[in-house]
N, C-alpha and C. Protein backbone atom coordinates (compact mmCIF):
# COMPACT_ATOMS: atom_id res chain seq x y z
N UNK A 1 108.58 129.10 81.13
CA UNK A 1 109.43 128.33 81.99
C UNK A 1 110.72 129.08 82.29
N UNK A 2 111.18 129.95 81.40
CA UNK A 2 112.44 130.63 81.59
C UNK A 2 112.33 131.96 82.25
N UNK A 3 111.11 132.50 82.41
CA UNK A 3 110.99 133.81 83.06
C UNK A 3 109.99 133.75 84.21
N UNK A 4 110.16 134.63 85.18
CA UNK A 4 109.24 134.75 86.29
C UNK A 4 108.84 136.21 86.40
N UNK A 5 107.61 136.42 86.81
CA UNK A 5 107.17 137.79 86.97
C UNK A 5 106.54 137.96 88.35
N UNK A 6 106.83 139.06 88.96
CA UNK A 6 106.30 139.38 90.33
C UNK A 6 105.42 140.62 90.15
N UNK A 7 104.15 140.52 90.51
CA UNK A 7 103.29 141.71 90.41
C UNK A 7 103.62 142.75 91.45
N UNK A 8 103.57 144.02 91.05
CA UNK A 8 103.89 145.12 91.93
C UNK A 8 102.78 146.15 91.85
N UNK A 9 102.45 146.72 92.97
CA UNK A 9 101.43 147.78 92.99
C UNK A 9 102.10 148.99 93.65
N UNK A 10 102.32 150.01 92.87
CA UNK A 10 102.99 151.19 93.43
C UNK A 10 101.97 152.31 93.63
N UNK A 11 102.11 153.01 94.72
CA UNK A 11 101.18 154.08 95.10
C UNK A 11 102.01 155.37 95.07
N UNK A 12 101.54 156.36 94.29
CA UNK A 12 102.26 157.63 94.13
C UNK A 12 101.59 158.70 94.97
N UNK A 13 102.33 159.45 95.69
CA UNK A 13 101.84 160.52 96.52
C UNK A 13 102.38 161.84 95.97
N UNK A 14 101.49 162.76 95.71
CA UNK A 14 101.92 164.06 95.25
C UNK A 14 102.53 164.91 96.33
N UNK A 15 102.00 164.82 97.56
CA UNK A 15 102.44 165.65 98.66
C UNK A 15 102.60 164.75 99.88
N UNK A 16 103.71 164.94 100.60
CA UNK A 16 103.90 164.20 101.86
C UNK A 16 103.34 165.03 102.98
N UNK A 17 102.53 164.38 103.83
CA UNK A 17 101.91 165.05 104.98
C UNK A 17 102.47 164.53 106.27
N UNK A 18 102.37 165.29 107.33
CA UNK A 18 102.73 164.80 108.67
C UNK A 18 101.67 163.80 109.08
N UNK A 19 102.00 162.94 110.01
CA UNK A 19 101.10 161.89 110.46
C UNK A 19 99.82 162.39 111.07
N UNK A 20 99.84 163.53 111.72
CA UNK A 20 98.64 164.02 112.38
C UNK A 20 97.85 165.06 111.59
N UNK A 21 98.26 165.32 110.35
CA UNK A 21 97.53 166.29 109.55
C UNK A 21 96.36 165.65 108.84
N UNK A 22 95.37 166.41 108.47
CA UNK A 22 94.18 165.94 107.85
C UNK A 22 94.36 165.86 106.32
N UNK A 23 93.51 165.01 105.68
CA UNK A 23 93.51 164.95 104.22
C UNK A 23 94.50 163.95 103.62
N UNK A 24 95.08 163.07 104.41
CA UNK A 24 96.06 162.14 103.92
C UNK A 24 95.48 161.07 103.00
N UNK A 25 94.20 160.75 103.16
CA UNK A 25 93.60 159.74 102.33
C UNK A 25 93.37 160.20 100.91
N UNK A 26 93.33 161.46 100.67
CA UNK A 26 93.07 161.97 99.31
C UNK A 26 94.36 162.16 98.54
N UNK A 27 95.44 162.36 99.23
CA UNK A 27 96.70 162.72 98.56
C UNK A 27 97.32 161.50 97.89
N UNK A 28 97.33 160.36 98.55
CA UNK A 28 98.02 159.13 98.05
C UNK A 28 97.00 158.20 97.45
N UNK A 29 96.26 158.61 96.47
CA UNK A 29 95.22 157.73 95.91
C UNK A 29 95.55 157.22 94.51
N UNK A 30 96.68 157.59 93.97
CA UNK A 30 97.03 157.10 92.63
C UNK A 30 97.78 155.75 92.76
N UNK A 31 97.20 154.72 92.12
CA UNK A 31 97.83 153.41 92.11
C UNK A 31 98.22 153.04 90.70
N UNK A 32 99.38 152.38 90.63
CA UNK A 32 99.77 151.92 89.30
C UNK A 32 100.24 150.48 89.48
N UNK A 33 99.68 149.60 88.65
CA UNK A 33 100.04 148.18 88.73
C UNK A 33 101.04 147.87 87.63
N UNK A 34 102.07 147.14 88.00
CA UNK A 34 103.07 146.68 87.04
C UNK A 34 103.65 145.40 87.53
N UNK A 35 104.65 144.92 86.87
CA UNK A 35 105.32 143.66 87.27
C UNK A 35 106.79 143.73 86.93
N UNK A 36 107.55 142.98 87.67
CA UNK A 36 108.99 142.83 87.38
C UNK A 36 109.18 141.44 86.79
N UNK A 37 109.81 141.35 85.67
CA UNK A 37 110.10 140.10 85.02
C UNK A 37 111.64 139.86 85.00
N UNK A 38 112.00 138.63 85.23
CA UNK A 38 113.43 138.29 85.17
C UNK A 38 113.59 136.85 84.78
N UNK A 39 114.78 136.52 84.30
CA UNK A 39 115.11 135.19 83.84
C UNK A 39 115.36 134.27 85.02
N UNK A 40 114.89 133.03 84.90
CA UNK A 40 115.03 132.04 85.95
C UNK A 40 115.77 130.84 85.36
N UNK A 41 116.85 130.44 86.07
CA UNK A 41 117.57 129.25 85.59
C UNK A 41 116.83 128.00 85.98
N UNK A 42 117.23 126.88 85.41
CA UNK A 42 116.57 125.62 85.69
C UNK A 42 116.79 125.23 87.16
N UNK A 43 117.92 125.51 87.73
CA UNK A 43 118.18 125.18 89.12
C UNK A 43 117.24 125.94 90.07
N UNK A 44 117.01 127.18 89.80
CA UNK A 44 116.12 127.99 90.66
C UNK A 44 114.70 127.49 90.50
N UNK A 45 114.31 127.18 89.24
CA UNK A 45 112.94 126.66 88.99
C UNK A 45 112.77 125.33 89.75
N UNK A 46 113.76 124.46 89.68
CA UNK A 46 113.67 123.15 90.37
C UNK A 46 113.65 123.33 91.86
N UNK A 47 114.39 124.27 92.40
CA UNK A 47 114.37 124.53 93.85
C UNK A 47 112.99 125.04 94.28
N UNK A 48 112.43 125.93 93.52
CA UNK A 48 111.07 126.43 93.82
C UNK A 48 110.04 125.34 93.75
N UNK A 49 110.13 124.52 92.71
CA UNK A 49 109.16 123.40 92.56
C UNK A 49 109.27 122.46 93.71
N UNK A 50 110.47 122.04 94.07
CA UNK A 50 110.63 121.10 95.20
C UNK A 50 110.17 121.73 96.49
N UNK A 51 110.44 123.00 96.67
CA UNK A 51 110.00 123.71 97.86
C UNK A 51 108.43 123.68 97.94
N UNK A 52 107.78 123.88 96.83
CA UNK A 52 106.33 123.85 96.79
C UNK A 52 105.82 122.43 97.10
N UNK A 53 106.43 121.45 96.47
CA UNK A 53 106.01 120.06 96.73
C UNK A 53 106.27 119.68 98.18
N UNK A 54 107.43 120.12 98.72
CA UNK A 54 107.73 119.80 100.11
C UNK A 54 106.73 120.43 101.09
N UNK A 55 106.34 121.70 100.83
CA UNK A 55 105.36 122.29 101.69
C UNK A 55 103.99 121.64 101.57
N UNK A 56 103.66 121.25 100.34
CA UNK A 56 102.39 120.55 100.13
C UNK A 56 102.36 119.24 100.90
N UNK A 57 103.46 118.50 100.85
CA UNK A 57 103.53 117.23 101.58
C UNK A 57 103.53 117.48 103.08
N UNK A 58 104.22 118.56 103.53
CA UNK A 58 104.23 118.89 104.96
C UNK A 58 102.80 119.16 105.43
N UNK A 59 102.01 119.88 104.65
CA UNK A 59 100.63 120.16 105.04
C UNK A 59 99.85 118.85 105.06
N UNK A 60 100.07 118.03 104.02
CA UNK A 60 99.32 116.74 103.96
C UNK A 60 99.69 115.80 105.08
N UNK A 61 100.97 115.56 105.27
CA UNK A 61 101.45 114.55 106.24
C UNK A 61 101.52 115.10 107.65
N UNK A 62 101.98 116.31 107.85
CA UNK A 62 102.18 116.85 109.19
C UNK A 62 100.90 117.46 109.75
N UNK A 63 100.18 118.21 108.97
CA UNK A 63 98.98 118.89 109.49
C UNK A 63 97.86 117.95 109.82
N UNK A 64 97.76 116.85 109.12
CA UNK A 64 96.68 115.89 109.37
C UNK A 64 97.15 114.79 110.32
N UNK A 65 98.42 114.71 110.54
CA UNK A 65 98.94 113.68 111.45
C UNK A 65 99.37 112.41 110.79
N UNK A 66 99.67 112.46 109.50
CA UNK A 66 100.08 111.26 108.78
C UNK A 66 101.60 111.05 108.74
N UNK A 67 102.32 111.57 109.72
CA UNK A 67 103.75 111.39 109.72
C UNK A 67 104.12 109.91 110.01
N UNK A 68 103.23 109.18 110.66
CA UNK A 68 103.48 107.78 110.97
C UNK A 68 103.03 106.84 109.83
N UNK A 69 102.40 107.36 108.81
CA UNK A 69 101.88 106.55 107.74
C UNK A 69 102.95 105.68 107.05
N UNK A 70 104.10 106.23 106.69
CA UNK A 70 105.15 105.41 106.03
C UNK A 70 105.54 104.21 106.88
N UNK A 71 105.75 104.46 108.19
CA UNK A 71 106.17 103.34 109.06
C UNK A 71 105.05 102.29 109.17
N UNK A 72 103.80 102.74 109.27
CA UNK A 72 102.69 101.80 109.34
C UNK A 72 102.61 100.92 108.08
N UNK A 73 102.82 101.56 106.93
CA UNK A 73 102.75 100.79 105.66
C UNK A 73 103.91 99.78 105.55
N UNK A 74 105.08 100.23 105.94
CA UNK A 74 106.26 99.31 105.84
C UNK A 74 106.09 98.17 106.85
N UNK A 75 105.67 98.50 108.07
CA UNK A 75 105.47 97.41 109.06
C UNK A 75 104.26 96.51 108.69
N UNK A 76 103.31 97.08 107.98
CA UNK A 76 102.22 96.25 107.46
C UNK A 76 102.75 95.19 106.50
N UNK A 77 103.78 95.58 105.71
CA UNK A 77 104.41 94.61 104.82
C UNK A 77 105.20 93.58 105.62
N UNK A 78 105.96 94.05 106.60
CA UNK A 78 106.83 93.12 107.35
C UNK A 78 105.96 92.15 108.15
N UNK A 79 104.89 92.64 108.75
CA UNK A 79 104.03 91.80 109.62
C UNK A 79 102.81 91.20 108.93
N UNK A 80 102.90 91.08 107.60
CA UNK A 80 101.76 90.56 106.83
C UNK A 80 101.51 89.08 107.19
N UNK A 81 100.25 88.66 107.06
CA UNK A 81 99.94 87.27 107.30
C UNK A 81 100.61 86.35 106.28
N UNK A 82 101.29 85.34 106.77
CA UNK A 82 101.92 84.36 105.91
C UNK A 82 101.18 83.04 106.07
N UNK A 83 101.17 82.24 105.02
CA UNK A 83 100.50 80.94 105.12
C UNK A 83 100.95 80.08 106.30
N UNK A 84 100.03 79.44 106.98
CA UNK A 84 100.39 78.57 108.13
C UNK A 84 99.86 77.19 107.86
N UNK A 85 100.55 76.21 108.40
CA UNK A 85 100.11 74.82 108.28
C UNK A 85 98.99 74.56 109.31
N UNK A 86 98.24 73.52 109.07
CA UNK A 86 97.14 73.21 110.05
C UNK A 86 97.67 72.99 111.47
N UNK A 87 98.82 72.37 111.58
CA UNK A 87 99.39 72.11 112.92
C UNK A 87 99.77 73.43 113.61
N UNK A 88 100.39 74.31 112.87
CA UNK A 88 100.80 75.62 113.42
C UNK A 88 99.54 76.41 113.77
N UNK A 89 98.53 76.31 112.92
CA UNK A 89 97.26 77.04 113.19
C UNK A 89 96.63 76.58 114.47
N UNK A 90 96.58 75.26 114.69
CA UNK A 90 96.02 74.69 115.93
C UNK A 90 96.82 75.10 117.16
N UNK A 91 98.14 75.15 117.01
CA UNK A 91 98.95 75.59 118.16
C UNK A 91 98.68 77.06 118.50
N UNK A 92 98.60 77.90 117.49
CA UNK A 92 98.33 79.31 117.75
C UNK A 92 96.89 79.48 118.28
N UNK A 93 95.97 78.71 117.73
CA UNK A 93 94.58 78.78 118.20
C UNK A 93 94.50 78.46 119.68
N UNK A 94 95.20 77.40 120.13
CA UNK A 94 95.18 77.03 121.54
C UNK A 94 95.86 78.11 122.39
N UNK A 95 96.98 78.69 121.88
CA UNK A 95 97.64 79.73 122.63
C UNK A 95 96.77 80.96 122.81
N UNK A 96 96.07 81.35 121.73
CA UNK A 96 95.21 82.50 121.81
C UNK A 96 93.98 82.23 122.68
N UNK A 97 93.52 80.98 122.63
CA UNK A 97 92.41 80.58 123.52
C UNK A 97 92.80 80.65 125.01
N UNK A 98 94.00 80.19 125.32
CA UNK A 98 94.48 80.27 126.68
C UNK A 98 94.62 81.75 127.11
N UNK A 99 95.17 82.55 126.22
CA UNK A 99 95.32 83.97 126.55
C UNK A 99 93.97 84.63 126.74
N UNK A 100 92.97 84.25 125.97
CA UNK A 100 91.61 84.78 126.07
C UNK A 100 91.03 84.40 127.45
N UNK A 101 91.27 83.19 127.86
CA UNK A 101 90.74 82.71 129.16
C UNK A 101 91.41 83.55 130.31
N UNK A 102 92.71 83.80 130.18
CA UNK A 102 93.40 84.62 131.18
C UNK A 102 92.84 86.04 131.21
N UNK A 103 92.55 86.58 130.04
CA UNK A 103 91.97 87.93 129.98
C UNK A 103 90.56 87.96 130.54
N UNK A 104 89.83 86.90 130.37
CA UNK A 104 88.47 86.86 130.94
C UNK A 104 88.54 86.87 132.46
N UNK A 105 89.51 86.17 133.05
CA UNK A 105 89.67 86.17 134.50
C UNK A 105 90.00 87.57 134.98
N UNK A 106 90.93 88.22 134.27
CA UNK A 106 91.35 89.55 134.61
C UNK A 106 90.16 90.53 134.51
N UNK A 107 89.39 90.37 133.40
CA UNK A 107 88.23 91.22 133.20
C UNK A 107 87.19 91.07 134.29
N UNK A 108 86.96 89.83 134.69
CA UNK A 108 85.98 89.60 135.79
C UNK A 108 86.49 90.19 137.08
N UNK A 109 87.79 90.12 137.35
CA UNK A 109 88.34 90.73 138.55
C UNK A 109 88.18 92.25 138.52
N UNK A 110 88.40 92.85 137.39
CA UNK A 110 88.22 94.27 137.24
C UNK A 110 86.77 94.68 137.46
N UNK A 111 85.86 93.88 136.93
CA UNK A 111 84.44 94.15 137.09
C UNK A 111 84.01 94.09 138.57
N UNK A 112 84.58 93.07 139.29
CA UNK A 112 84.30 92.96 140.73
C UNK A 112 84.81 94.16 141.49
N UNK A 113 86.04 94.63 141.18
CA UNK A 113 86.59 95.77 141.85
C UNK A 113 85.79 97.03 141.55
N UNK A 114 85.22 97.10 140.33
CA UNK A 114 84.42 98.26 140.01
C UNK A 114 83.11 98.25 140.82
N UNK A 115 82.51 97.08 140.97
CA UNK A 115 81.30 97.00 141.78
C UNK A 115 81.58 97.34 143.25
N UNK A 116 82.77 96.95 143.78
CA UNK A 116 83.10 97.26 145.15
C UNK A 116 83.24 98.76 145.38
N UNK A 117 83.80 99.45 144.36
CA UNK A 117 84.01 100.89 144.51
C UNK A 117 82.78 101.73 144.17
N UNK A 118 81.79 101.10 143.60
CA UNK A 118 80.58 101.85 143.19
C UNK A 118 79.82 102.41 144.38
N UNK A 119 79.50 103.70 144.30
CA UNK A 119 78.73 104.34 145.34
C UNK A 119 79.57 104.87 146.48
N UNK A 120 80.83 104.54 146.54
CA UNK A 120 81.68 105.03 147.63
C UNK A 120 82.26 106.36 147.22
N UNK A 121 82.61 107.20 148.25
CA UNK A 121 83.17 108.50 147.96
C UNK A 121 84.36 108.74 148.85
N UNK A 122 85.15 109.71 148.46
CA UNK A 122 86.34 110.04 149.29
C UNK A 122 87.59 110.13 148.44
N UNK A 123 88.63 110.71 148.99
CA UNK A 123 89.87 110.93 148.26
C UNK A 123 90.54 109.59 147.87
N UNK A 124 90.60 108.68 148.83
CA UNK A 124 91.25 107.39 148.58
C UNK A 124 90.46 106.60 147.55
N UNK A 125 89.14 106.70 147.59
CA UNK A 125 88.30 105.96 146.62
C UNK A 125 88.52 106.54 145.23
N UNK A 126 88.59 107.88 145.14
CA UNK A 126 88.86 108.48 143.79
C UNK A 126 90.17 108.02 143.22
N UNK A 127 91.17 107.91 144.11
CA UNK A 127 92.49 107.42 143.66
C UNK A 127 92.39 105.98 143.20
N UNK A 128 91.66 105.14 143.92
CA UNK A 128 91.48 103.76 143.53
C UNK A 128 90.71 103.64 142.21
N UNK A 129 89.67 104.51 142.03
CA UNK A 129 88.93 104.47 140.80
C UNK A 129 89.78 104.84 139.61
N UNK A 130 90.62 105.84 139.81
CA UNK A 130 91.55 106.27 138.75
C UNK A 130 92.50 105.15 138.37
N UNK A 131 93.02 104.46 139.37
CA UNK A 131 93.93 103.33 139.13
C UNK A 131 93.16 102.21 138.39
N UNK A 132 91.90 102.01 138.79
CA UNK A 132 91.09 100.96 138.16
C UNK A 132 90.82 101.32 136.69
N UNK A 133 90.56 102.60 136.40
CA UNK A 133 90.33 103.02 135.03
C UNK A 133 91.60 102.82 134.18
N UNK A 134 92.75 103.06 134.76
CA UNK A 134 94.03 102.84 134.07
C UNK A 134 94.17 101.35 133.73
N UNK A 135 93.88 100.51 134.71
CA UNK A 135 93.98 99.07 134.48
C UNK A 135 92.95 98.59 133.45
N UNK A 136 91.76 99.21 133.48
CA UNK A 136 90.75 98.81 132.49
C UNK A 136 91.17 99.19 131.09
N UNK A 137 91.80 100.34 130.92
CA UNK A 137 92.31 100.75 129.62
C UNK A 137 93.41 99.82 129.15
N UNK A 138 94.30 99.37 130.00
CA UNK A 138 95.32 98.42 129.65
C UNK A 138 94.66 97.08 129.27
N UNK A 139 93.62 96.71 129.99
CA UNK A 139 92.89 95.46 129.67
C UNK A 139 92.25 95.53 128.32
N UNK A 140 91.60 96.70 128.01
CA UNK A 140 91.00 96.85 126.71
C UNK A 140 92.01 96.80 125.61
N UNK A 141 93.15 97.38 125.83
CA UNK A 141 94.23 97.34 124.81
C UNK A 141 94.73 95.92 124.59
N UNK A 142 94.87 95.18 125.68
CA UNK A 142 95.29 93.76 125.54
C UNK A 142 94.30 92.96 124.74
N UNK A 143 93.00 93.17 125.01
CA UNK A 143 91.93 92.50 124.27
C UNK A 143 91.99 92.85 122.78
N UNK A 144 92.21 94.12 122.48
CA UNK A 144 92.26 94.55 121.08
C UNK A 144 93.45 93.90 120.37
N UNK A 145 94.60 93.86 121.03
CA UNK A 145 95.77 93.23 120.44
C UNK A 145 95.53 91.74 120.17
N UNK A 146 94.88 91.08 121.14
CA UNK A 146 94.60 89.65 120.96
C UNK A 146 93.67 89.46 119.79
N UNK A 147 92.61 90.30 119.67
CA UNK A 147 91.66 90.19 118.57
C UNK A 147 92.36 90.40 117.24
N UNK A 148 93.26 91.42 117.16
CA UNK A 148 93.97 91.65 115.90
C UNK A 148 94.87 90.47 115.53
N UNK A 149 95.59 89.94 116.53
CA UNK A 149 96.45 88.80 116.28
C UNK A 149 95.65 87.59 115.82
N UNK A 150 94.48 87.37 116.44
CA UNK A 150 93.63 86.24 116.05
C UNK A 150 93.14 86.44 114.63
N UNK A 151 92.70 87.62 114.26
CA UNK A 151 92.25 87.90 112.91
C UNK A 151 93.38 87.66 111.92
N UNK A 152 94.59 88.03 112.23
CA UNK A 152 95.73 87.80 111.37
C UNK A 152 95.96 86.30 111.15
N UNK A 153 95.88 85.52 112.22
CA UNK A 153 96.11 84.07 112.10
C UNK A 153 94.97 83.41 111.33
N UNK A 154 93.76 83.90 111.56
CA UNK A 154 92.60 83.34 110.82
C UNK A 154 92.72 83.63 109.31
N UNK A 155 93.17 84.89 109.01
CA UNK A 155 93.35 85.25 107.60
C UNK A 155 94.49 84.42 107.01
N UNK A 156 95.50 84.17 107.74
CA UNK A 156 96.64 83.38 107.24
C UNK A 156 96.19 81.94 106.93
N UNK A 157 95.27 81.40 107.73
CA UNK A 157 94.78 80.02 107.51
C UNK A 157 93.81 79.97 106.38
N UNK A 158 92.81 80.89 106.38
CA UNK A 158 91.73 80.84 105.40
C UNK A 158 92.20 81.30 104.04
N UNK A 159 92.97 82.35 103.93
CA UNK A 159 93.35 82.88 102.66
C UNK A 159 94.76 82.46 102.25
N UNK A 160 95.38 81.61 103.00
CA UNK A 160 96.75 81.16 102.76
C UNK A 160 97.70 82.38 102.70
N UNK A 161 97.56 83.27 103.65
CA UNK A 161 98.36 84.44 103.74
C UNK A 161 97.63 85.64 103.14
N UNK A 162 98.42 86.65 102.83
CA UNK A 162 97.82 87.87 102.26
C UNK A 162 98.12 87.95 100.79
N UNK A 163 97.31 88.62 100.04
CA UNK A 163 97.52 88.81 98.64
C UNK A 163 98.87 89.47 98.40
N UNK A 164 99.69 88.87 97.54
CA UNK A 164 101.06 89.37 97.32
C UNK A 164 101.04 90.78 96.72
N UNK A 165 100.09 91.04 95.88
CA UNK A 165 100.01 92.40 95.29
C UNK A 165 99.71 93.47 96.32
N UNK A 166 98.86 93.16 97.28
CA UNK A 166 98.56 94.12 98.35
C UNK A 166 99.79 94.32 99.23
N UNK A 167 100.51 93.25 99.54
CA UNK A 167 101.72 93.38 100.38
C UNK A 167 102.78 94.25 99.69
N UNK A 168 103.01 93.96 98.43
CA UNK A 168 104.05 94.72 97.70
C UNK A 168 103.59 96.20 97.53
N UNK A 169 102.32 96.43 97.29
CA UNK A 169 101.88 97.80 97.14
C UNK A 169 102.02 98.57 98.45
N UNK A 170 101.80 97.92 99.59
CA UNK A 170 102.06 98.55 100.89
C UNK A 170 103.49 98.98 101.04
N UNK A 171 104.41 98.07 100.65
CA UNK A 171 105.82 98.35 100.76
C UNK A 171 106.20 99.55 99.84
N UNK A 172 105.79 99.51 98.62
CA UNK A 172 106.11 100.58 97.67
C UNK A 172 105.54 101.92 98.11
N UNK A 173 104.29 101.91 98.53
CA UNK A 173 103.63 103.13 99.00
C UNK A 173 104.30 103.62 100.28
N UNK A 174 104.70 102.72 101.10
CA UNK A 174 105.41 103.09 102.35
C UNK A 174 106.76 103.78 102.07
N UNK A 175 107.47 103.25 101.08
CA UNK A 175 108.77 103.84 100.72
C UNK A 175 108.53 105.23 100.07
N UNK A 176 107.53 105.34 99.19
CA UNK A 176 107.26 106.62 98.55
C UNK A 176 106.83 107.66 99.59
N UNK A 177 105.95 107.31 100.48
CA UNK A 177 105.54 108.28 101.50
C UNK A 177 106.65 108.62 102.47
N UNK A 178 107.59 107.65 102.72
CA UNK A 178 108.76 107.98 103.54
C UNK A 178 109.65 108.99 102.88
N UNK A 179 109.83 108.86 101.53
CA UNK A 179 110.66 109.82 100.82
C UNK A 179 109.96 111.20 100.86
N UNK A 180 108.64 111.24 100.66
CA UNK A 180 107.94 112.52 100.73
C UNK A 180 107.99 113.14 102.11
N UNK A 181 107.95 112.29 103.16
CA UNK A 181 107.98 112.79 104.51
C UNK A 181 109.35 113.39 104.82
N UNK A 182 110.42 112.79 104.25
CA UNK A 182 111.76 113.29 104.53
C UNK A 182 112.09 114.55 103.70
N UNK A 183 111.34 114.84 102.66
CA UNK A 183 111.65 116.01 101.85
C UNK A 183 111.49 117.23 102.62
């Protein structure tokens, strides 16, 4: 713990040759391996250790794309399902049902527009198809958000919220990964 050693490989040449002369590979063939050892203070050791841990976390969180993980875990704690009363559940159920009906109307309209554009060609048609694809992607995203919200409300009703241990572990893990991300 108190010393560090750096391996060194030294090559000894008996004769120095010009760059364009022959026989250079045979002259510098003697290798000697050794190491340099020196004392390391605790501060330098700690700096090196934290640098190693920081680079390891950078590879883990940055290289794989987990830089958003801490925020997702913390927001998972904040937006966790909480117990709802039967009256509140029915109100949310009706609101999500109405939103689903609106999305079905929008979806049918998009389907009709797609049928109208099918088989047609031209620059203006391509532009309209691209706009339609953008609207379809927004529609799909709205449907996914509605489904996630409905699942959260259903879980809040059936399970009386989320398991407290799971919620707290998300918060703790989110804070720990945030600290590692900031290192």
